[in-house]
Coordinates of C-alpha atoms in Angstrom, one line a residue:
M1310 CA 0.0 0.0 0.0
Y1311 CA 1.4 3.4 -1.0
R1312 CA -1.4 5.6 0.5
I1313 CA -3.7 4.7 3.3
D1314 CA -6.7 7.0 3.6
L1315 CA -9.3 6.9 6.4
P1316 CA -12.9 7.7 5.9
T1317 CA -14.2 10.6 7.9
Y1318 CA -16.2 8.3 10.2
D1319 CA -12.8 6.9 11.3
V1320 CA -11.7 10.3 12.7
P1321 CA -11.1 9.6 16.4
K1322 CA -14.0 10.3 18.7
K1323 CA -11.8 10.9 21.8
W1324 CA -8.4 12.4 22.7
Y1325 CA -5.9 10.2 24.5
N1326 CA -4.4 11.5 27.8
I1327 CA -1.1 9.9 28.6
N1328 CA -1.2 11.1 32.2
A1329 CA -3.2 8.0 32.9
D1330 CA -0.4 5.7 31.8
L1331 CA 2.8 7.5 32.6
P1332 CA 5.3 5.2 34.4
I1333 CA 5.6 7.7 37.3
D1334 CA 3.4 10.6 38.4
L1335 CA 3.9 13.8 36.5
P1336 CA 5.3 16.6 38.7
K1337 CA 2.8 19.4 39.2
P1338 CA 3.2 23.0 38.1
K1339 CA 4.5 25.3 40.9
S1340 CA 4.6 29.0 41.7
S1341 CA 7.8 30.8 42.3
E1342 CA 8.6 32.3 45.7
G1343 CA 6.5 35.4 46.4
K1344 CA 4.2 34.9 43.4
D1345 CA 1.1 32.9 42.5
Q1346 CA 1.5 31.9 38.8
V1347 CA -0.5 28.7 39.4
G1348 CA -3.3 30.9 40.9
D1349 CA -3.2 33.1 37.7
L1350 CA -3.9 30.1 35.4
P1351 CA -7.7 30.5 35.5
N1352 CA -7.3 34.1 34.4
M1353 CA -4.9 33.2 31.7
L1354 CA -6.1 29.9 30.1
I1355 CA -9.4 28.8 28.6
N1356 CA -11.2 27.0 31.5
E1357 CA -11.9 23.7 29.8
C1358 CA -8.3 23.5 28.6
L1359 CA -7.1 24.1 32.1
K1360 CA -9.3 21.2 33.3
Q1361 CA -7.8 19.0 30.6
E1362 CA -4.3 20.1 31.5
L1363 CA -4.6 18.7 35.0
S1364 CA -6.8 15.7 34.2
N1365 CA -5.7 12.1 34.7
K1366 CA -8.7 10.7 32.8
R1367 CA -7.4 8.3 30.0
Y1368 CA -9.8 9.4 27.3
I1369 CA -11.6 12.7 26.9
K1370 CA -14.5 12.9 24.4
I1371 CA -14.0 15.2 21.4
P1372 CA -17.1 17.4 21.1
K1373 CA -19.2 16.7 18.1
E1374 CA -18.7 20.2 16.7
V1375 CA -14.9 19.9 17.0
R1376 CA -14.9 16.5 15.3
E1377 CA -17.0 17.9 12.5
L1378 CA -14.5 20.7 12.0
Y1379 CA -11.7 18.2 12.0
Q1380 CA -13.5 16.4 9.2
R1381 CA -14.2 19.7 7.3
M1382 CA -10.5 20.7 7.6
G1383 CA -9.2 17.3 6.2
R1384 CA -9.1 14.7 8.9
G1385 CA -8.3 11.8 8.7
T1386 CA -5.0 12.5 7.0
P1387 CA -3.2 9.9 4.8
L1388 CA -0.4 7.7 5.8
C1389 CA 1.9 7.4 2.7
R1390 CA 4.7 5.0 1.7
A1391 CA 7.9 6.9 0.7
K1392 CA 8.7 4.4 -2.0
G1393 CA 10.7 6.8 -4.1
L1394 CA 12.9 7.7 -1.1
E1395 CA 13.3 4.0 -0.3
E1396 CA 14.5 3.3 -3.8
K1397 CA 16.9 6.2 -3.9
L1398 CA 18.4 5.0 -0.6
N1399 CA 18.4 1.4 -1.8
T1400 CA 17.3 0.3 1.6
P1401 CA 15.3 -2.7 2.7
A1402 CA 13.5 -0.5 5.2
K1403 CA 9.9 0.6 4.7
I1404 CA 9.4 4.3 5.3
Y1405 CA 5.9 5.7 5.9
Y1406 CA 5.0 9.4 6.6
K1407 CA 1.9 10.7 8.2
R1408 CA 0.8 13.8 6.2
E1409 CA -0.2 16.5 8.6
D1410 CA 0.7 19.0 5.9
T1411 CA -2.7 18.5 4.1
S1412 CA -4.6 20.8 6.5
P1413 CA -5.6 24.3 5.1
T1414 CA -2.8 25.9 7.2
G1415 CA -0.3 23.3 6.2
S1416 CA 0.6 21.7 9.5
H1417 CA -0.6 19.6 12.5
K1418 CA -1.3 22.8 14.5
L1419 CA -5.0 23.1 13.5
N1420 CA -5.8 20.0 15.6
S1421 CA -5.4 22.0 18.9
A1422 CA -6.3 25.4 17.5
I1423 CA -9.8 24.3 16.6
A1424 CA -10.4 22.7 20.0
Q1425 CA -9.1 25.7 21.9
A1426 CA -11.1 28.3 19.9
Y1427 CA -14.2 26.1 20.3
F1428 CA -13.9 26.0 24.1
A1429 CA -13.1 29.7 24.2
K1430 CA -16.2 30.6 22.2
K1431 CA -18.4 28.4 24.5
E1432 CA -17.0 30.2 27.6
G1433 CA -17.7 33.7 26.1
V1434 CA -14.1 34.6 25.4
E1435 CA -13.9 37.5 22.9
K1436 CA -10.2 37.4 22.0
L1437 CA -7.3 34.9 22.0
T1438 CA -3.7 35.9 22.3
T1439 CA -0.8 33.7 21.4
E1440 CA 2.8 33.4 20.2
T1441 CA 4.2 31.8 17.1
G1442 CA 7.7 30.9 15.9
A1443 CA 7.7 29.8 12.3
G1444 CA 4.1 31.0 12.0
Q1445 CA 2.3 27.6 11.6
W1446 CA 0.6 27.9 15.0
G1447 CA -0.3 31.6 14.4
T1448 CA -1.9 30.7 11.1
A1449 CA -3.8 27.8 12.6
L1450 CA -5.2 29.8 15.5
S1451 CA -6.1 32.7 13.2
L1452 CA -8.2 30.3 11.1
A1453 CA -9.7 28.6 14.1
S1454 CA -10.6 32.0 15.7
S1455 CA -12.1 33.1 12.4
L1456 CA -14.3 29.9 12.3
M1457 CA -15.5 30.7 15.8
D1458 CA -15.9 34.5 15.2
I1459 CA -13.5 35.6 17.9
D1460 CA -10.5 38.0 17.6
C1461 CA -6.9 36.7 17.6
T1462 CA -3.7 38.5 18.3
V1463 CA -0.4 36.8 17.4
Y1464 CA 3.1 37.8 18.6
M1465 CA 5.5 36.3 16.1
V1466 CA 9.2 35.9 16.9
R1467 CA 10.8 38.8 15.0
V1468 CA 13.4 36.8 13.1
S1469 CA 10.7 34.5 11.8
F1470 CA 8.4 37.5 11.1
E1471 CA 11.2 38.8 8.8
Q1472 CA 12.2 35.4 7.4
K1473 CA 8.6 34.3 6.6
P1474 CA 6.6 37.3 5.5
F1475 CA 3.9 35.3 3.8
R1476 CA 3.0 33.5 7.0
K1477 CA 2.0 36.9 8.3
S1478 CA -0.1 37.5 5.2
I1479 CA -1.9 34.2 5.7
M1480 CA -2.8 35.1 9.3
Q1481 CA -4.1 38.4 8.1
V1482 CA -6.3 36.7 5.5
Y1483 CA -7.9 34.9 8.5
D1484 CA -8.2 38.3 10.3
G1485 CA -5.4 37.6 12.7
N1486 CA -3.6 40.6 14.1
V1487 CA 0.2 39.9 13.8
Y1488 CA 3.1 41.7 15.5
P1489 CA 6.8 41.1 15.5
S1490 CA 8.0 40.2 19.0
P1491 CA 9.4 41.9 21.0
S1492 CA 6.7 44.5 20.0
M1493 CA 5.8 48.0 21.3
N1494 CA 2.3 46.7 22.4
T1495 CA 3.3 45.4 25.8
E1496 CA 5.5 46.5 28.8
V1497 CA 7.6 43.3 28.2
G1498 CA 8.2 44.2 24.5
R1499 CA 8.9 47.9 25.2
K1500 CA 11.4 47.0 27.9
I1501 CA 13.3 44.6 25.7
N1502 CA 13.3 46.9 22.7
K1503 CA 14.7 49.7 24.9
E1504 CA 17.5 47.5 26.3
T1505 CA 18.3 45.6 23.0
P1506 CA 17.1 47.4 19.9
N1507 CA 16.5 45.0 17.0
H1508 CA 16.3 42.0 19.3
P1509 CA 15.7 38.9 17.2
G1510 CA 13.0 37.7 19.7
S1511 CA 12.4 34.3 21.2
L1512 CA 9.3 32.1 21.8
G1513 CA 9.8 32.8 25.5
I1514 CA 9.5 36.6 25.0
A1515 CA 6.5 36.2 22.6
I1516 CA 4.7 34.0 25.2
S1517 CA 5.3 36.7 27.8
E1518 CA 3.8 39.4 25.6
A1519 CA 0.7 37.2 24.8
V1520 CA 0.2 36.4 28.5
E1521 CA 0.6 40.0 29.5
E1522 CA -2.2 41.0 27.2
A1523 CA -4.4 38.2 28.2
L1524 CA -4.1 38.9 32.0
A1525 CA -5.0 42.6 31.4
D1526 CA -8.5 41.8 30.0
E1527 CA -11.1 39.3 31.5
K1528 CA -12.6 38.7 28.0
T1529 CA -9.2 37.7 26.6
K1530 CA -7.4 34.3 27.1
Y1531 CA -4.0 33.0 26.2
S1532 CA -3.8 30.1 23.8
L1533 CA -0.6 28.0 23.5
G1534 CA 0.4 26.0 20.5
S1535 CA 2.7 23.5 22.1
V1536 CA 4.4 22.6 25.5
L1537 CA 1.3 22.3 27.7
N1538 CA -0.4 18.9 28.2
H1539 CA -3.8 19.8 26.8
V1540 CA -2.2 20.9 23.5
I1541 CA -0.6 17.4 23.1
L1542 CA -3.9 15.9 24.2
H1543 CA -5.6 17.5 21.2
Q1544 CA -2.8 16.3 18.9
T1545 CA -3.3 12.6 19.8
V1546 CA -5.7 12.3 16.9
I1547 CA -2.5 11.9 14.8
G1548 CA -1.2 8.9 16.7
Q1549 CA -4.6 7.2 16.9
E1550 CA -4.9 7.5 13.2
I1551 CA -1.4 6.2 12.6
K1552 CA -2.2 3.1 14.8
T1553 CA -5.3 2.4 12.7
Q1554 CA -3.5 2.9 9.4
L1555 CA -0.6 0.6 10.4
E1556 CA -3.2 -2.1 11.3
I1557 CA -4.8 -1.6 7.8
A1558 CA -1.3 -2.0 6.2
E1559 CA -0.6 -5.0 8.4
E1560 CA 2.6 -3.3 9.7
E1561 CA 4.2 -2.8 13.1
A1562 CA 6.4 0.3 13.5
D1563 CA 10.0 -0.5 14.6
T1564 CA 10.8 3.2 14.7
V1565 CA 8.6 6.3 15.0
I1566 CA 10.3 9.7 14.4
A1567 CA 9.2 13.3 14.7
C1568 CA 10.8 16.6 15.1
V1569 CA 10.5 18.2 18.6
G1570 CA 10.4 21.9 19.7
G1571 CA 7.9 22.2 22.4
G1572 CA 6.5 18.7 21.9
S1573 CA 3.1 19.0 20.3
N1574 CA 3.6 17.1 17.0
F1575 CA 6.0 14.6 18.6
G1576 CA 3.7 13.8 21.5
G1577 CA 0.6 13.8 19.3
A1578 CA 2.1 11.2 17.0
V1579 CA 3.8 8.9 19.6
F1580 CA 1.7 9.0 22.8
P1581 CA -1.0 6.6 21.5
L1582 CA 1.7 4.2 20.4
I1583 CA 4.1 4.7 23.3
K1584 CA 1.4 3.5 25.7
D1585 CA 2.2 -0.1 24.6
K1586 CA 5.9 0.4 25.3
I1587 CA 5.2 1.7 28.8
N1588 CA 3.0 -1.4 29.4
G1589 CA 5.8 -3.7 28.1
N1590 CA 4.0 -4.8 25.0
S1591 CA 6.1 -3.0 22.4
N1592 CA 9.8 -2.6 21.4
T1593 CA 9.2 0.4 19.1
E1594 CA 11.9 3.1 19.3
F1595 CA 10.6 6.6 19.5
I1596 CA 13.1 9.3 18.3
A1597 CA 12.7 13.0 19.0
V1598 CA 14.8 15.2 16.7
E1599 CA 15.7 18.7 17.6
P1600 CA 18.1 21.4 16.1
A1601 CA 21.7 21.3 17.2
A1602 CA 21.2 25.1 17.7
C1603 CA 18.5 24.5 20.3
P1604 CA 19.3 21.2 22.0
T1605 CA 16.7 21.2 24.8
L1606 CA 16.3 17.4 25.3
T1607 CA 19.9 16.5 24.5
Q1608 CA 21.7 19.2 26.4
G1609 CA 19.1 20.8 28.6
E1610 CA 18.6 20.2 32.4
Y1611 CA 15.6 18.4 33.7
K1612 CA 14.3 20.8 36.4
Y1613 CA 11.6 23.3 37.2
D1614 CA 11.7 26.4 34.9
F1615 CA 9.3 29.0 33.6
G1616 CA 7.6 28.6 30.3
D1617 CA 8.2 32.2 29.3
N1618 CA 10.9 34.8 29.5
M1619 CA 9.3 37.1 32.1
A1620 CA 8.1 34.4 34.6
F1621 CA 4.4 35.0 34.1
T1622 CA 3.8 31.2 33.7
P1623 CA 4.1 28.6 36.5
L1624 CA 7.3 26.6 36.9
L1625 CA 7.1 23.3 35.0
K1626 CA 9.3 20.2 35.5
M1627 CA 10.9 19.8 32.1
F1628 CA 14.0 19.7 30.1
T1629 CA 15.1 23.3 29.6
L1630 CA 18.0 25.5 28.4
G1631 CA 16.8 28.3 30.7
H1632 CA 13.8 30.6 30.2
D1633 CA 16.1 33.5 29.1
F1634 CA 17.7 31.4 26.4
V1635 CA 17.6 33.0 22.9
A1636 CA 18.2 30.5 20.1
P1637 CA 20.3 31.3 17.0
S1638 CA 18.3 32.6 14.1
D1639 CA 18.1 29.3 12.1
H1640 CA 15.2 28.6 9.7
A1641 CA 13.4 26.0 11.9
G1642 CA 11.5 28.7 13.8
G1643 CA 9.0 26.2 15.2
L1644 CA 11.8 24.4 17.1
R1645 CA 13.5 27.4 18.7
Y1646 CA 12.0 27.0 22.2
H1647 CA 14.0 26.8 25.5
G1648 CA 11.8 24.2 27.2
M1649 CA 10.0 20.9 26.5
N1650 CA 6.5 19.6 27.3
P1651 CA 6.6 18.0 30.8
Q1652 CA 5.1 14.7 29.6
V1653 CA 7.7 14.3 26.8
S1654 CA 10.4 15.4 29.3
L1655 CA 9.4 12.8 31.8
L1656 CA 9.3 10.0 29.2
A1657 CA 12.7 11.1 27.9
N1658 CA 14.2 11.2 31.4
E1659 CA 12.8 7.7 32.1
G1660 CA 14.3 6.3 28.9
Y1661 CA 11.2 5.7 26.8
I1662 CA 12.3 8.3 24.2
T1663 CA 15.6 8.6 22.2
S1664 CA 16.7 12.2 21.6
K1665 CA 18.9 13.3 18.7
T1666 CA 20.1 16.6 17.2
A1667 CA 20.7 17.6 13.5
L1668 CA 22.5 20.4 11.8
Q1669 CA 20.7 22.9 9.7
T1670 CA 22.4 22.2 6.4
D1671 CA 21.9 18.5 6.9
V1672 CA 18.2 18.8 7.5
F1673 CA 17.7 21.0 4.4
A1674 CA 19.7 18.4 2.3
A1675 CA 17.3 15.7 3.6
G1676 CA 14.3 17.9 2.8
Q1677 CA 15.5 18.5 -0.7
L1678 CA 16.1 14.7 -1.2
F1679 CA 12.6 14.0 0.1
A1680 CA 11.1 16.6 -2.2
K1681 CA 12.9 15.2 -5.3
T1682 CA 11.8 11.6 -4.5
E1683 CA 8.3 12.1 -3.1
G1684 CA 7.3 15.4 -4.6
V1685 CA 6.3 17.1 -1.3
I1686 CA 8.4 20.0 0.0
P1687 CA 8.7 19.6 3.8
A1688 CA 8.9 22.3 6.4
P1689 CA 12.3 22.9 7.9
E1690 CA 11.0 21.5 11.2
T1691 CA 9.8 18.3 9.5
N1692 CA 13.2 18.0 7.8
H1693 CA 14.7 17.1 11.2
A1694 CA 12.6 14.0 11.4
I1695 CA 13.3 13.1 7.7
K1696 CA 17.1 13.5 8.2
V1697 CA 17.1 10.9 11.0
A1698 CA 14.7 8.6 9.2
I1699 CA 17.2 8.6 6.3
D1700 CA 20.0 7.8 8.7
E1701 CA 18.0 4.9 10.1
A1702 CA 17.1 3.6 6.6
K1703 CA 20.8 3.7 5.7
K1704 CA 21.6 1.6 8.8
C1705 CA 19.1 -0.9 7.5
K1706 CA 20.9 -1.0 4.2
E1707 CA 24.1 -1.9 6.1
T1708 CA 22.5 -4.6 8.3
G1709 CA 19.9 -5.9 5.9
E1710 CA 17.1 -5.3 8.5
E1711 CA 13.7 -4.8 7.0
K1712 CA 12.5 -2.2 9.6
T1713 CA 9.3 -0.2 9.3
I1714 CA 10.0 3.5 9.9
V1715 CA 7.2 6.0 10.5
I1716 CA 7.7 9.8 10.2
N1717 CA 5.2 12.3 11.4
F1718 CA 5.3 14.8 8.5
S1719 CA 4.3 17.8 10.6
G1720 CA 4.1 20.5 7.9
H1721 CA 4.9 21.6 4.4
G1722 CA 7.6 24.0 3.4
L1723 CA 5.7 26.1 0.9
M1724 CA 6.3 29.3 3.0
D1725 CA 10.0 28.4 3.6
Y1726 CA 11.6 29.1 0.2
K1727 CA 14.0 31.6 1.7
G1728 CA 15.5 28.9 3.8
Y1729 CA 15.7 26.5 0.8
A1730 CA 17.2 29.2 -1.4
S1731 CA 20.0 29.9 1.2
F1732 CA 20.7 26.2 1.4
M1733 CA 20.9 25.8 -2.4
D1734 CA 23.0 28.9 -3.0
G1735 CA 25.5 27.8 -0.3
T1736 CA 25.0 30.8 2.1
M1737 CA 23.3 28.8 4.8
E1738 CA 25.1 28.4 8.1
N1739 CA 24.7 25.6 10.7
S1740 CA 23.8 28.0 13.5
I1741 CA 25.5 26.3 16.5

């Protein structure tokens, strides 16, 4: 089988919550000394999302309206066989890729954006604020907010705002209000701009700006595109579909690979599958791939840290490079975050997840090879997973093993030509 499609009635009816199956209890969020960031959460987050964040219930029903929007926006997504890539590599491995790039906004991000905007609308929220790196989350939340007829303000990391101008245009098509971060809209942004003119920005700073705006207005809530547990919960439709599609193909995954920044596409793809490994019923290897320029899992410290630059958010137990970390301005903007989702962090710390890094030029070379053999141009973030999948397939060529490798193809690269152009003309650096 070269393409496994699912009928719309096979779109999952519930989200999977890995909190119920973690090998040890997940450390709870904490406030810092003299502050009450945990107490601020109801003022900051959508109420239903906060309930989901703290829930230990194994399955949470997807509202009918959300499931219908999933179907309208293209779920289920196909699982495709990368036969051209296999032949080019001359490998006995089978390579499959789950096409989350087929959504209207071109990535997996819409799975959580729709859910969050739906719950916000039900609760009477009039505006959502958020941050975005590469712009994929910003475009997704702008569309979801438009579908729900609520306002959306996006703080986009300045370097990505400049690198990817058409992402801004897409957000504006969906009536999203987009500002380069640090901006002049918030106290946080004004302070940083005064201290460091032309600051490139970071996701930590953009989060602080979005949270500041949300806390200032009771009709405004902050919406996050990765890192928090409820975001990955919504993304588990991906892994549930992969599981069904592998059963249809009569395959068992030996290796599942996804890029990782804050953890949303990685956790969404692997959590429904990693459950079997936790229970001792699977030997599948789960590989999280991050940029060498932002090595959160591979070089970060597993400890409590803030999710944002200005310490508005609670302390989370996670792998972190420090909440004041500013990543180099590489082209994988969606992976330039200092921290990691607490659930992904716990599983990595307990040995259920393998973490790897990749250099920027290597991931673009992998992306170009994939595009030439499969026809689809991947996002720079997705290229990290493709690069390691190619490495794994080459190992199979050496050993003769007929492994089944699954990639979560998190998004397309049709807004990332500037990155591809700098790679192909030889001006791209490795940013480490």
